[in-house]
Coordinates of C-alpha atoms in Angstrom, one line a residue:
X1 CA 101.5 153.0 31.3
X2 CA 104.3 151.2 33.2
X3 CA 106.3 154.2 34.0
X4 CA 103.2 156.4 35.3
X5 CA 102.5 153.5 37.2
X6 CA 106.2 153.0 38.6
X7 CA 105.8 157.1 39.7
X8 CA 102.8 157.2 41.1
X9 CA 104.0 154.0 43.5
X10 CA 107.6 155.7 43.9
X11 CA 105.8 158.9 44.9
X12 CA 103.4 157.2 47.5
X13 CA 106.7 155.2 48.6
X14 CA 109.0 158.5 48.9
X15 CA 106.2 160.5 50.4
X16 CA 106.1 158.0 53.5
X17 CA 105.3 154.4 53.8
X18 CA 103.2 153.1 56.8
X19 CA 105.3 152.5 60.0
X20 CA 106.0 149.3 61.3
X21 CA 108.8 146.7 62.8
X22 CA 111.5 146.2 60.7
X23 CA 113.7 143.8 58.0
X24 CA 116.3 142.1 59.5
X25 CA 118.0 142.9 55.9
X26 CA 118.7 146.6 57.3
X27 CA 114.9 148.3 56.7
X28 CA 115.8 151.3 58.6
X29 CA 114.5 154.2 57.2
X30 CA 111.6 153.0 54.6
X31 CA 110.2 156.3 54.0
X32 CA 113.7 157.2 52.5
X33 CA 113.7 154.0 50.5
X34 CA 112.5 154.0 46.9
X35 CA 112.7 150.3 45.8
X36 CA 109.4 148.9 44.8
X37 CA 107.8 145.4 44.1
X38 CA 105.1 145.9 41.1
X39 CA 103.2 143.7 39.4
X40 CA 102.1 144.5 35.8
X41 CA 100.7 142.2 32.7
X42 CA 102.3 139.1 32.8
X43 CA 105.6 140.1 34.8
X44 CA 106.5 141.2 38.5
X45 CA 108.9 144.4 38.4
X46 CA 111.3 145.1 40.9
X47 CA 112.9 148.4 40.7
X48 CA 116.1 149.5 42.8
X49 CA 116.1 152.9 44.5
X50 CA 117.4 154.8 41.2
X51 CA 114.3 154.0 39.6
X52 CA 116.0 151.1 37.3
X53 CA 114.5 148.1 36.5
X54 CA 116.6 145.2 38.0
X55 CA 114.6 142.3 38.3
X56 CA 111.7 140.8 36.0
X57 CA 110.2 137.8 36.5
X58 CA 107.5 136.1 33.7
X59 CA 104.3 134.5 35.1
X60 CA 101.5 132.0 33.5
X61 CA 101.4 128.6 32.7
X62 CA 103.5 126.7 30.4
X63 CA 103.3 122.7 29.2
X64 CA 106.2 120.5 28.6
X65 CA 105.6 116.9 27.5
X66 CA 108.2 114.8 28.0
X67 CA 107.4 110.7 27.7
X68 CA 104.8 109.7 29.5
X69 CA 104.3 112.3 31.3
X70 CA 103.0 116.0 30.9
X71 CA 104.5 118.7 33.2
X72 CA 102.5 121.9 33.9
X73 CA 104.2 124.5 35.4
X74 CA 102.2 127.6 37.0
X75 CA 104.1 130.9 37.7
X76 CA 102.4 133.1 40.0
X77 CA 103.4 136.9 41.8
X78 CA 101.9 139.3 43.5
X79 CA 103.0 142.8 45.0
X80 CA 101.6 144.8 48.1
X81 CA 99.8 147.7 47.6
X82 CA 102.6 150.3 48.7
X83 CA 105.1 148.1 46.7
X84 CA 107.6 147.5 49.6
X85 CA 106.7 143.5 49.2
X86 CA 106.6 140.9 47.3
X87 CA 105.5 137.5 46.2
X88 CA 106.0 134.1 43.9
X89 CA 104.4 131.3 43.7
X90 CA 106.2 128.2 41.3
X91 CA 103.7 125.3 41.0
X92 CA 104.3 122.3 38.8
X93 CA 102.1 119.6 38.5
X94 CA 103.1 116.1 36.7
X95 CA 100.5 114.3 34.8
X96 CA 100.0 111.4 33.1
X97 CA 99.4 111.6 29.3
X98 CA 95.8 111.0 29.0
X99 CA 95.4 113.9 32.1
X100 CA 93.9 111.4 34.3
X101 CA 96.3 110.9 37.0
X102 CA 98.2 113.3 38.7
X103 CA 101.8 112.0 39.2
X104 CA 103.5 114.6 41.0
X105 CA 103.0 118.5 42.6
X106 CA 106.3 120.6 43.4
X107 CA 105.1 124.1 45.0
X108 CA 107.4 127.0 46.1
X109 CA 106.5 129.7 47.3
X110 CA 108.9 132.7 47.8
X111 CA 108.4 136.2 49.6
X112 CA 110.6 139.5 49.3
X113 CA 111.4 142.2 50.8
X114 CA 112.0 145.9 49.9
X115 CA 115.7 145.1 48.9
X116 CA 114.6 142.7 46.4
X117 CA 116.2 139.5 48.6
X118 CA 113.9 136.5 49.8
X119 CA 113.0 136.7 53.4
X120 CA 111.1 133.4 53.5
X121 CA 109.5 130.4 51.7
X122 CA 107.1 127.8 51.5
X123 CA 107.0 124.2 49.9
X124 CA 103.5 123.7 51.4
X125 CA 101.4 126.9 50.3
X126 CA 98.6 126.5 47.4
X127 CA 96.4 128.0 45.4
X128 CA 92.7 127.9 46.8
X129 CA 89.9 127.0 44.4
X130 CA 89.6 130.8 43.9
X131 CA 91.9 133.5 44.5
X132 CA 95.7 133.3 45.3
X133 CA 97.9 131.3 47.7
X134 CA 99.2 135.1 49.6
X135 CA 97.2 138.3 50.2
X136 CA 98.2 141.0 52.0
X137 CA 97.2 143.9 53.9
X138 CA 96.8 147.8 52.8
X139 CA 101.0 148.4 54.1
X140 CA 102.1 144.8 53.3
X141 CA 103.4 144.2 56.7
X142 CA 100.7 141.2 57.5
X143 CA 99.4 138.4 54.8
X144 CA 97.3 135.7 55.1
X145 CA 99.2 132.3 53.5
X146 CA 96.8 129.3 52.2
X147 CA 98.9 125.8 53.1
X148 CA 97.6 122.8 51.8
X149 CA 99.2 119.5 53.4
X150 CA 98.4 115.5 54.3
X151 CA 96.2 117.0 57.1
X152 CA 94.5 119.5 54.8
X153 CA 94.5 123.4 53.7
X154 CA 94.5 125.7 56.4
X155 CA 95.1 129.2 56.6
X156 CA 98.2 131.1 58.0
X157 CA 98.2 134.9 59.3
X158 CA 102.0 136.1 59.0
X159 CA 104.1 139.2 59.7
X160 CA 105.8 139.9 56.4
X161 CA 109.2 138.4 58.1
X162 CA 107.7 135.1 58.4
X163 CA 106.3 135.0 62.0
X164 CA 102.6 132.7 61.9
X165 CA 100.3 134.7 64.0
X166 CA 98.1 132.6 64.1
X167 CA 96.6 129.0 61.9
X168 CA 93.1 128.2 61.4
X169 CA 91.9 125.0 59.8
X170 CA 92.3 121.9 58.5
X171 CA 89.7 122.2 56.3
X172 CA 89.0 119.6 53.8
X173 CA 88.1 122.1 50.9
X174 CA 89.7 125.5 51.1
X175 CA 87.2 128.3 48.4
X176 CA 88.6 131.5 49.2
X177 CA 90.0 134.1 51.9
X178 CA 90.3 137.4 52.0
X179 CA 92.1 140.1 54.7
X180 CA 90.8 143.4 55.8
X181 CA 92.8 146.3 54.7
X182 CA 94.0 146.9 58.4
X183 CA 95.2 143.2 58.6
X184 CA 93.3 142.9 61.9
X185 CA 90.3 140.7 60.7
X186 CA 90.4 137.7 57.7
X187 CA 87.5 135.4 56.5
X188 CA 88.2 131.8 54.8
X189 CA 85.0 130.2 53.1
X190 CA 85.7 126.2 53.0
X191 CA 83.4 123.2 52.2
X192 CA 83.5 119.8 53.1
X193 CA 82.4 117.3 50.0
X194 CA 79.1 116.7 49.8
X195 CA 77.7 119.7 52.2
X196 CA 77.0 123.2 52.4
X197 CA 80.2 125.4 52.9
X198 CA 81.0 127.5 55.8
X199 CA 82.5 131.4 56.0
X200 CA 84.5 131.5 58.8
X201 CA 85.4 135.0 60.4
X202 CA 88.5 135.6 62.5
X203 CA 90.6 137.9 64.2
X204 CA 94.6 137.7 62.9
X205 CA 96.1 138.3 66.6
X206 CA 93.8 137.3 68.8
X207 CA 91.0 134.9 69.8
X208 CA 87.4 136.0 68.5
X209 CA 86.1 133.7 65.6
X210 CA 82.6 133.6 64.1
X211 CA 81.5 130.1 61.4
X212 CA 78.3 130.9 59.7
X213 CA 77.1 128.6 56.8
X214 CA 76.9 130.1 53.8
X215 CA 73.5 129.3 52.9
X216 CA 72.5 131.8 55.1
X217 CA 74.0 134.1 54.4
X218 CA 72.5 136.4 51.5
X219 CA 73.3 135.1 48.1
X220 CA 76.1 132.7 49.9
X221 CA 78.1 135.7 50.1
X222 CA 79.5 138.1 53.3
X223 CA 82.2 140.3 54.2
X224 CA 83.8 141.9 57.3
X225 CA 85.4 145.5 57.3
X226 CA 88.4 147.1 59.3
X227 CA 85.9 147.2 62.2
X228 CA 85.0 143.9 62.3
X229 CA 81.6 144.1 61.4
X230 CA 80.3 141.3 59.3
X231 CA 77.6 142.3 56.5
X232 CA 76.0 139.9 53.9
X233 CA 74.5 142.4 51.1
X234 CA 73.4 145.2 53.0
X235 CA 72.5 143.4 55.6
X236 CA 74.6 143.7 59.0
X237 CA 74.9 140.1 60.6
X238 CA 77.5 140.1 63.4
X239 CA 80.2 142.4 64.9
X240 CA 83.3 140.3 65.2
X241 CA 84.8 143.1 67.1
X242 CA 83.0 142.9 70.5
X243 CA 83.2 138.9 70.6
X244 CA 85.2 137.2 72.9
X245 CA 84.8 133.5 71.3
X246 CA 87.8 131.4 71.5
X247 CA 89.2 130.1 67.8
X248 CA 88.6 126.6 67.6
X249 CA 89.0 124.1 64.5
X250 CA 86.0 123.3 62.8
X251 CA 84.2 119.9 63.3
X252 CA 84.3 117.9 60.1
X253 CA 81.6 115.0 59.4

């Protein structure tokens, strides 16, 4: 299964990669290139141009107790559809014994490029409440990053070289956000404690924005496509694409 997986990404790879600006690191001719980022069971793969594997890195979660004090350490990874990215996410967290108390969090995020090197990093990216801290686009070449700091979580649109296009937020309580295929549209759903929770609908590179609450939307739940049209079941609710609304941070009670 992992090697007719490898092909069919190698093929799609070979066979021409979506255009776009490229690595420093000498990404000249990714068409020609057949390295490729994949993810599989409970490792992330990284095979040079030959086809070999040459990288392998284990993910989950793993306890260590040592004293008074219980370390949980979180591996994460994840690899862009056309395999010419990739990501992982180290998270430990430091409890007390009687996992009341949480004594320390050490977060590092790390993203690679096609020649298997890191382009850039994070100490202050997180795992929402659902979902994971990086998503990208169809060709890999924009994500959206979740950062959680002192002021609160927010999310980051960036070009795979590490360029923020653009940061929405804080919010207090960060659910879930998601990135349209074309990388031109994103939605975050956050909560503040105690009331309802809010999808809010944005534009990656430029200004239109749309909040809705959730409750009402149908079932709490919505959506926006390539076009920017919003739906909520089948129901269409706003076209994002033909707003002109300027992005502005939420108001928090």
């Amino acid at each position: 299964m992992r090697i007719a997986a490898l092909t069919l990404l190698l093929a799609g790879i070979s066979a021409g990669g979506p255009s776009g600006a490229q690595e420093p690191e000498s990404e000249s001719a990714s068409s020609q290139r057949v390295s490729a980022w994949l993810k599989q069971g409970s490792s992330l793969l990284f095979y040079d141009q030959s086809g070999a594997l040459v990288g392998e890195t284990g993910l989950g979660v793993t306890e260590d107790p040592t004293g008074t004090r219980v370390n949980v350490r979180d591996i994460r990874a994840g690899a862009s559809p056309n395999g010419r990215f990739a990501w992982t996410m180290d998270k430990t967290t430091v409890w007390d014994t009687q996992r009341t108390k949480i004594l320390e969090t050490r977060r590092r995020l790390r993203f690679f490029g096609t020649s298997g090197k890191e382009l850039w990093s994070s100490t202050d990216a997180d795992m929402p409440e659902n979902g994971e801290p990086l998503i990208f686009s169809r060709n890999g070449e924009k994500v959206l990053m979740a950062l959680n700091t002192d002021k609160g979580w927010s999310v980051l649109a960036k070009k795979y070289t590490g360029n923020t296009l653009l940061q929405v937020g804080p919010f207090p309580i960060l659910q879930l956000m998601s990135l349209t295929p074309n990388g031109r549209y994103a939605l975050v759903r956050w909560a503040v404690p105690d009331h309802s929770a809010t999808h809010t609908f944005f534009e990656t590179e430029g200004t239109a924005r749309k909040d809705i609450p959730s409750g009402e939307l149908y079932m709490g739940l919505a959506h926006i496509n390539d076009e920017g049209k919003i739906h909520s079941g089948k129901k269409f609710i706003f076209d994002l694409s033909e707003s002109s609304d300027t992005v502005h941070a939420p108001v928090q009670p």
